[in-house]
Each structure stands twice: as C-alpha cells, then as structure tokens.
JSON list of C-alpha atoms in Angstrom, two decimals:
[
{"chain": "A", "resi": 100, "resn": "UNK", "atom": "CA", "xyz": [39.07, -9.50, 13.78]},
{"chain": "A", "resi": 101, "resn": "UNK", "atom": "CA", "xyz": [38.79, -10.03, 10.01]},
{"chain": "A", "resi": 102, "resn": "UNK", "atom": "CA", "xyz": [36.44, -7.07, 9.72]},
{"chain": "A", "resi": 103, "resn": "UNK", "atom": "CA", "xyz": [38.87, -4.87, 11.68]},
{"chain": "A", "resi": 104, "resn": "UNK", "atom": "CA", "xyz": [41.71, -5.99, 9.42]},
{"chain": "A", "resi": 105, "resn": "UNK", "atom": "CA", "xyz": [39.63, -5.09, 6.35]},
{"chain": "A", "resi": 106, "resn": "UNK", "atom": "CA", "xyz": [38.79, -1.67, 7.77]},
{"chain": "A", "resi": 107, "resn": "UNK", "atom": "CA", "xyz": [42.45, -1.12, 8.66]},
{"chain": "A", "resi": 108, "resn": "UNK", "atom": "CA", "xyz": [43.46, -2.01, 5.09]},
{"chain": "A", "resi": 109, "resn": "UNK", "atom": "CA", "xyz": [41.02, 0.66, 3.89]},
{"chain": "A", "resi": 110, "resn": "UNK", "atom": "CA", "xyz": [42.90, 3.23, 5.97]},
{"chain": "A", "resi": 111, "resn": "UNK", "atom": "CA", "xyz": [40.28, 3.89, 8.63]},
{"chain": "A", "resi": 112, "resn": "UNK", "atom": "CA", "xyz": [41.33, 5.26, 12.00]},
{"chain": "A", "resi": 113, "resn": "UNK", "atom": "CA", "xyz": [40.42, 3.39, 15.20]},
{"chain": "A", "resi": 114, "resn": "UNK", "atom": "CA", "xyz": [37.62, 5.89, 15.84]},
{"chain": "A", "resi": 115, "resn": "UNK", "atom": "CA", "xyz": [36.13, 5.25, 12.39]},
{"chain": "A", "resi": 116, "resn": "UNK", "atom": "CA", "xyz": [36.49, 1.49, 12.87]},
{"chain": "A", "resi": 117, "resn": "UNK", "atom": "CA", "xyz": [34.65, 1.73, 16.18]},
{"chain": "A", "resi": 118, "resn": "UNK", "atom": "CA", "xyz": [31.71, 3.47, 14.49]},
{"chain": "A", "resi": 119, "resn": "UNK", "atom": "CA", "xyz": [31.61, 0.84, 11.72]},
{"chain": "A", "resi": 120, "resn": "UNK", "atom": "CA", "xyz": [31.75, -2.16, 14.08]},
{"chain": "A", "resi": 121, "resn": "UNK", "atom": "CA", "xyz": [29.88, -0.78, 17.11]},
{"chain": "A", "resi": 122, "resn": "UNK", "atom": "CA", "xyz": [32.91, -1.65, 19.27]},
{"chain": "A", "resi": 123, "resn": "UNK", "atom": "CA", "xyz": [34.69, 0.65, 21.67]},
{"chain": "A", "resi": 124, "resn": "UNK", "atom": "CA", "xyz": [37.72, 2.52, 20.35]},
{"chain": "A", "resi": 125, "resn": "UNK", "atom": "CA", "xyz": [39.70, 0.99, 23.22]},
{"chain": "A", "resi": 126, "resn": "UNK", "atom": "CA", "xyz": [38.80, -2.50, 21.94]},
{"chain": "A", "resi": 127, "resn": "UNK", "atom": "CA", "xyz": [39.84, -1.60, 18.40]},
{"chain": "A", "resi": 128, "resn": "UNK", "atom": "CA", "xyz": [43.19, -0.26, 19.64]},
{"chain": "A", "resi": 129, "resn": "UNK", "atom": "CA", "xyz": [43.69, -3.44, 21.65]},
{"chain": "A", "resi": 130, "resn": "UNK", "atom": "CA", "xyz": [43.19, -5.59, 18.53]},
{"chain": "A", "resi": 131, "resn": "UNK", "atom": "CA", "xyz": [45.55, -3.40, 16.52]},
{"chain": "A", "resi": 132, "resn": "UNK", "atom": "CA", "xyz": [48.23, -3.64, 19.21]},
{"chain": "A", "resi": 133, "resn": "UNK", "atom": "CA", "xyz": [47.77, -7.39, 19.56]},
{"chain": "A", "resi": 134, "resn": "UNK", "atom": "CA", "xyz": [48.36, -7.89, 15.84]},
{"chain": "A", "resi": 135, "resn": "UNK", "atom": "CA", "xyz": [51.12, -5.24, 15.65]},
{"chain": "A", "resi": 136, "resn": "UNK", "atom": "CA", "xyz": [49.14, -2.98, 13.34]},
{"chain": "A", "resi": 137, "resn": "UNK", "atom": "CA", "xyz": [49.70, 0.76, 13.88]},
{"chain": "A", "resi": 138, "resn": "UNK", "atom": "CA", "xyz": [46.79, 3.14, 13.86]},
{"chain": "A", "resi": 139, "resn": "UNK", "atom": "CA", "xyz": [46.38, 4.58, 10.39]},
{"chain": "A", "resi": 140, "resn": "UNK", "atom": "CA", "xyz": [46.13, 8.09, 11.79]},
{"chain": "A", "resi": 141, "resn": "UNK", "atom": "CA", "xyz": [49.79, 8.00, 12.85]},
{"chain": "A", "resi": 142, "resn": "UNK", "atom": "CA", "xyz": [51.55, 5.92, 10.22]},
{"chain": "A", "resi": 143, "resn": "UNK", "atom": "CA", "xyz": [51.38, 6.81, 6.56]},
{"chain": "A", "resi": 144, "resn": "UNK", "atom": "CA", "xyz": [53.75, 4.31, 4.94]},
{"chain": "A", "resi": 145, "resn": "UNK", "atom": "CA", "xyz": [53.80, 0.51, 4.97]},
{"chain": "A", "resi": 146, "resn": "UNK", "atom": "CA", "xyz": [56.77, -1.39, 3.54]},
{"chain": "A", "resi": 147, "resn": "UNK", "atom": "CA", "xyz": [57.00, -5.13, 3.12]},
{"chain": "A", "resi": 148, "resn": "UNK", "atom": "CA", "xyz": [60.41, -6.77, 2.84]},
{"chain": "A", "resi": 149, "resn": "UNK", "atom": "CA", "xyz": [60.01, -10.51, 2.58]},
{"chain": "A", "resi": 150, "resn": "UNK", "atom": "CA", "xyz": [58.12, -11.62, 5.69]},
{"chain": "A", "resi": 151, "resn": "UNK", "atom": "CA", "xyz": [58.85, -8.38, 7.57]},
{"chain": "A", "resi": 152, "resn": "UNK", "atom": "CA", "xyz": [56.54, -5.38, 7.62]},
{"chain": "A", "resi": 153, "resn": "UNK", "atom": "CA", "xyz": [57.70, -1.89, 8.52]},
{"chain": "A", "resi": 154, "resn": "UNK", "atom": "CA", "xyz": [55.66, 1.26, 9.19]},
{"chain": "A", "resi": 155, "resn": "UNK", "atom": "CA", "xyz": [56.85, 4.85, 9.00]},
{"chain": "A", "resi": 156, "resn": "UNK", "atom": "CA", "xyz": [55.33, 8.20, 9.89]},
{"chain": "A", "resi": 157, "resn": "UNK", "atom": "CA", "xyz": [57.36, 10.29, 7.45]},
{"chain": "A", "resi": 158, "resn": "UNK", "atom": "CA", "xyz": [59.67, 10.03, 4.47]},
{"chain": "A", "resi": 159, "resn": "UNK", "atom": "CA", "xyz": [62.61, 10.75, 6.76]},
{"chain": "A", "resi": 160, "resn": "UNK", "atom": "CA", "xyz": [61.69, 7.81, 8.99]},
{"chain": "A", "resi": 161, "resn": "UNK", "atom": "CA", "xyz": [61.11, 5.69, 5.90]},
{"chain": "A", "resi": 162, "resn": "UNK", "atom": "CA", "xyz": [64.63, 6.41, 4.62]},
{"chain": "A", "resi": 163, "resn": "UNK", "atom": "CA", "xyz": [66.23, 5.58, 7.99]}
]
C-alpha cells in the first residue's frame, strides 16, 4: 500500500500504477477506494483543512 500511496502522490492514474506495480487496475482502484483516495485522472485539486482532506474536479467545485 505504501508504494501505491507514493505513486498516487506522484499523480499517476490507476492504470499507470498497475503497470508500475504489476497489480490489476481493479486492485489499485480497490486500494484507492479503501483509503478514500480519488483517482488522479478525475480529481485535479487537493485541499487540506486541518485533519480534513477535500478533492475537487474543477475550480467551480473547489469554490463551492
């Protein structure tokens, strides 16, 4: 899981992570869902407010 977290922090998509780790894309998506991490291909913004983390797909969503 640590390797997946590192790859996620680098901005890789689940498909790219699967190639790097030799795991199935479905397995990668399962890990991301389990740890409440969105796929990087959908979300472009990450905001941290205290202990809470928010993700947004657009500036409009970010402002809301």
